[in-house]
């Protein structure tokens, strides 16, 4: 005869038996994050910002201002040429009703950058746009500058040549 002693029952939650796998980032998401980080690091270096977070903040602001002023095929090409996060910032902006001068563009960015002065806003805008120009290449940068009023070339790190009369 076998005698057993009753043991207290323990309930083990089902979640601990087969832990749900943590979602693995898709390769495209990882590459996308890397593209954004490379852009932010390039802006950080160009603008001599203390942290990547500061460079990212400035990049987001400048891209959001730029997104309203580039339209049509150039806007689509610009959004597609940038890392996905940056492209979304361009594409999500409502197109401006009228063109603004380069000075007004910088002033618009300055209103969004905390503690900004006209000089620091110009530095911030030029830091981002010159990096974009390098990443976009000559043909697309030229198409974008052709669409914008005179005065933007310097913000993109280019000399602005005027035609002789």
mmCIF file of C-alpha atoms in Angstrom:
data_model
loop_
_atom_site.group_PDB
_atom_site.id
_atom_site.type_symbol
_atom_site.label_atom_id
_atom_site.label_comp_id
_atom_site.label_asym_id
_atom_site.label_seq_id
_atom_site.Cartn_x
_atom_site.Cartn_y
_atom_site.Cartn_z
ATOM 1 C CA UNK A 1 0.000 0.000 0.000
ATOM 2 C CA UNK A 2 1.325 3.427 -0.982
ATOM 3 C CA UNK A 3 0.546 6.438 1.118
ATOM 4 C CA UNK A 4 0.907 9.920 -0.384
ATOM 5 C CA UNK A 5 0.921 13.141 1.487
ATOM 6 C CA UNK A 6 -1.081 15.911 -0.123
ATOM 7 C CA UNK A 7 1.098 18.768 -1.352
ATOM 8 C CA UNK A 8 -0.061 22.354 -1.703
ATOM 9 C CA UNK A 9 -0.891 23.327 -5.256
ATOM 10 C CA UNK A 10 1.113 26.017 -6.927
ATOM 11 C CA UNK A 11 -0.192 27.828 -9.941
ATOM 12 C CA UNK A 12 2.369 28.799 -12.509
ATOM 13 C CA UNK A 13 1.244 31.576 -14.787
ATOM 14 C CA UNK A 14 1.065 30.553 -18.405
ATOM 15 C CA UNK A 15 3.142 33.557 -19.408
ATOM 16 C CA UNK A 16 6.119 32.246 -17.473
ATOM 17 C CA UNK A 17 5.914 28.830 -19.119
ATOM 18 C CA UNK A 18 6.390 30.118 -22.608
ATOM 19 C CA UNK A 19 7.553 33.691 -22.542
ATOM 20 C CA UNK A 20 6.384 35.679 -25.493
ATOM 21 C CA UNK A 21 9.315 36.453 -27.697
ATOM 22 C CA UNK A 22 10.356 40.067 -27.680
ATOM 23 C CA UNK A 23 9.651 41.603 -31.032
ATOM 24 C CA UNK A 24 12.793 41.677 -33.121
ATOM 25 C CA UNK A 25 13.313 44.818 -35.103
ATOM 26 C CA UNK A 26 12.946 44.294 -38.801
ATOM 27 C CA UNK A 27 16.104 44.770 -40.809
ATOM 28 C CA UNK A 28 14.511 47.714 -42.601
ATOM 29 C CA UNK A 29 13.700 49.417 -39.268
ATOM 30 C CA UNK A 30 17.266 48.957 -38.071
ATOM 31 C CA UNK A 31 18.629 50.356 -41.333
ATOM 32 C CA UNK A 32 16.182 53.248 -41.109
ATOM 33 C CA UNK A 33 17.237 54.095 -37.576
ATOM 34 C CA UNK A 34 20.845 53.943 -38.718
ATOM 35 C CA UNK A 35 20.068 56.362 -41.570
ATOM 36 C CA UNK A 36 18.472 58.836 -39.188
ATOM 37 C CA UNK A 37 21.361 58.510 -36.727
ATOM 38 C CA UNK A 38 23.889 59.073 -39.523
ATOM 39 C CA UNK A 39 22.013 62.202 -40.572
ATOM 40 C CA UNK A 40 21.900 63.472 -36.979
ATOM 41 C CA UNK A 41 25.595 62.710 -36.490
ATOM 42 C CA UNK A 42 26.487 64.567 -39.693
ATOM 43 C CA UNK A 43 24.455 67.575 -38.513
ATOM 44 C CA UNK A 44 26.071 67.312 -35.082
ATOM 45 C CA UNK A 45 29.507 67.468 -36.660
ATOM 46 C CA UNK A 46 28.641 70.253 -39.108
ATOM 47 C CA UNK A 47 26.949 72.374 -36.464
ATOM 48 C CA UNK A 48 29.390 71.467 -33.700
ATOM 49 C CA UNK A 49 26.526 70.546 -31.365
ATOM 50 C CA UNK A 50 27.362 69.106 -27.952
ATOM 51 C CA UNK A 51 25.003 66.126 -28.225
ATOM 52 C CA UNK A 52 23.250 64.032 -30.847
ATOM 53 C CA UNK A 53 19.940 64.921 -29.165
ATOM 54 C CA UNK A 54 20.562 68.622 -29.810
ATOM 55 C CA UNK A 55 21.451 67.911 -33.438
ATOM 56 C CA UNK A 56 18.310 65.783 -33.828
ATOM 57 C CA UNK A 57 16.134 68.538 -32.350
ATOM 58 C CA UNK A 58 17.573 71.162 -34.716
ATOM 59 C CA UNK A 59 17.287 68.781 -37.676
ATOM 60 C CA UNK A 60 13.615 68.120 -36.951
ATOM 61 C CA UNK A 61 12.856 71.832 -36.709
ATOM 62 C CA UNK A 62 14.663 72.753 -39.928
ATOM 63 C CA UNK A 63 13.127 69.848 -41.848
ATOM 64 C CA UNK A 64 9.656 70.799 -40.680
ATOM 65 C CA UNK A 65 10.175 74.362 -41.899
ATOM 66 C CA UNK A 66 11.681 73.167 -45.189
ATOM 67 C CA UNK A 67 8.823 70.716 -45.775
ATOM 68 C CA UNK A 68 6.353 73.517 -46.296
ATOM 69 C CA UNK A 69 8.474 75.295 -48.889
ATOM 70 C CA UNK A 70 9.515 72.520 -51.238
ATOM 71 C CA UNK A 71 6.641 71.346 -53.411
ATOM 72 C CA UNK A 72 5.789 69.055 -56.282
ATOM 73 C CA UNK A 73 8.197 66.475 -57.643
ATOM 74 C CA UNK A 74 11.105 67.990 -55.720
ATOM 75 C CA UNK A 75 9.257 67.493 -52.429
ATOM 76 C CA UNK A 76 8.597 63.838 -53.260
ATOM 77 C CA UNK A 77 12.202 63.292 -54.373
ATOM 78 C CA UNK A 78 13.508 65.023 -51.245
ATOM 79 C CA UNK A 79 11.360 62.910 -48.928
ATOM 80 C CA UNK A 80 12.426 59.722 -50.719
ATOM 81 C CA UNK A 81 16.134 60.621 -50.653
ATOM 82 C CA UNK A 82 16.195 61.078 -46.882
ATOM 83 C CA UNK A 83 15.965 58.512 -44.089
ATOM 84 C CA UNK A 84 12.321 57.584 -43.498
ATOM 85 C CA UNK A 85 11.910 59.652 -40.334
ATOM 86 C CA UNK A 86 13.327 62.741 -42.038
ATOM 87 C CA UNK A 87 11.231 62.087 -45.142
ATOM 88 C CA UNK A 88 8.088 61.943 -43.019
ATOM 89 C CA UNK A 89 8.937 65.344 -41.536
ATOM 90 C CA UNK A 90 9.165 66.801 -45.029
ATOM 91 C CA UNK A 91 6.043 65.085 -46.345
ATOM 92 C CA UNK A 92 3.880 65.835 -43.303
ATOM 93 C CA UNK A 93 4.075 69.608 -43.671
ATOM 94 C CA UNK A 94 1.308 71.559 -45.318
ATOM 95 C CA UNK A 95 2.699 73.350 -48.377
ATOM 96 C CA UNK A 96 3.108 77.091 -47.859
ATOM 97 C CA UNK A 97 0.721 79.387 -49.662
ATOM 98 C CA UNK A 98 3.476 81.760 -50.754
ATOM 99 C CA UNK A 99 7.248 81.637 -51.115
ATOM 100 C CA UNK A 100 9.412 83.119 -48.406
ATOM 101 C CA UNK A 101 12.841 84.635 -48.723
ATOM 102 C CA UNK A 102 15.831 82.873 -47.223
ATOM 103 C CA UNK A 103 15.818 85.458 -44.438
ATOM 104 C CA UNK A 104 12.151 84.769 -43.658
ATOM 105 C CA UNK A 105 12.906 81.046 -43.733
ATOM 106 C CA UNK A 106 15.631 81.492 -41.104
ATOM 107 C CA UNK A 107 13.332 83.724 -39.031
ATOM 108 C CA UNK A 108 10.637 81.055 -39.178
ATOM 109 C CA UNK A 109 13.102 78.466 -37.888
ATOM 110 C CA UNK A 110 14.274 80.889 -35.183
ATOM 111 C CA UNK A 111 10.762 81.148 -33.761
ATOM 112 C CA UNK A 112 10.791 77.370 -33.210
ATOM 113 C CA UNK A 113 14.292 77.075 -31.745
ATOM 114 C CA UNK A 114 14.301 77.924 -28.066
ATOM 115 C CA UNK A 115 16.724 80.718 -27.162
ATOM 116 C CA UNK A 116 17.581 81.350 -30.793
ATOM 117 C CA UNK A 117 18.916 84.589 -32.227
ATOM 118 C CA UNK A 118 19.014 85.426 -35.955
ATOM 119 C CA UNK A 119 22.714 84.479 -36.053
ATOM 120 C CA UNK A 120 22.297 81.156 -34.236
ATOM 121 C CA UNK A 121 19.215 80.294 -36.300
ATOM 122 C CA UNK A 122 21.166 80.916 -39.505
ATOM 123 C CA UNK A 123 23.922 78.644 -38.182
ATOM 124 C CA UNK A 124 21.385 75.946 -37.300
ATOM 125 C CA UNK A 125 19.612 76.134 -40.648
ATOM 126 C CA UNK A 126 22.893 76.109 -42.587
ATOM 127 C CA UNK A 127 24.191 73.171 -40.545
ATOM 128 C CA UNK A 128 21.188 71.054 -41.486
ATOM 129 C CA UNK A 129 20.752 72.195 -45.084
ATOM 130 C CA UNK A 130 24.439 71.844 -45.971
ATOM 131 C CA UNK A 131 24.365 68.253 -44.708
ATOM 132 C CA UNK A 132 21.201 67.646 -46.739
ATOM 133 C CA UNK A 133 22.889 69.074 -49.810
ATOM 134 C CA UNK A 134 25.776 66.634 -49.382
ATOM 135 C CA UNK A 135 23.411 63.696 -48.919
ATOM 136 C CA UNK A 136 21.035 64.640 -51.736
ATOM 137 C CA UNK A 137 23.705 65.255 -54.329
ATOM 138 C CA UNK A 138 24.130 67.981 -56.908
ATOM 139 C CA UNK A 139 21.157 67.298 -59.228
ATOM 140 C CA UNK A 140 18.426 67.187 -56.567
ATOM 141 C CA UNK A 141 19.892 70.084 -54.584
ATOM 142 C CA UNK A 142 19.937 72.164 -57.774
ATOM 143 C CA UNK A 143 16.297 71.278 -58.510
ATOM 144 C CA UNK A 144 15.278 72.297 -54.988
ATOM 145 C CA UNK A 145 17.231 75.567 -55.171
ATOM 146 C CA UNK A 146 15.661 76.349 -58.555
ATOM 147 C CA UNK A 147 12.251 76.072 -56.919
ATOM 148 C CA UNK A 148 13.122 78.335 -53.981
ATOM 149 C CA UNK A 149 13.557 82.127 -54.181
ATOM 150 C CA UNK A 150 17.098 83.548 -54.547
ATOM 151 C CA UNK A 151 19.186 83.530 -51.366
ATOM 152 C CA UNK A 152 18.827 79.901 -50.321
ATOM 153 C CA UNK A 153 22.023 78.613 -51.938
ATOM 154 C CA UNK A 154 24.213 79.894 -49.113
ATOM 155 C CA UNK A 155 22.015 78.084 -46.589
ATOM 156 C CA UNK A 156 22.688 74.862 -48.538
ATOM 157 C CA UNK A 157 26.439 75.535 -48.414
ATOM 158 C CA UNK A 158 26.717 76.689 -52.001
ATOM 159 C CA UNK A 159 27.819 79.895 -53.612
ATOM 160 C CA UNK A 160 24.977 81.735 -55.255
ATOM 161 C CA UNK A 161 25.976 83.053 -58.596
ATOM 162 C CA UNK A 162 23.866 85.642 -60.350
ATOM 163 C CA UNK A 163 23.595 85.836 -64.091
ATOM 164 C CA UNK A 164 25.103 88.858 -65.818
ATOM 165 C CA UNK A 165 22.584 91.125 -67.503
#
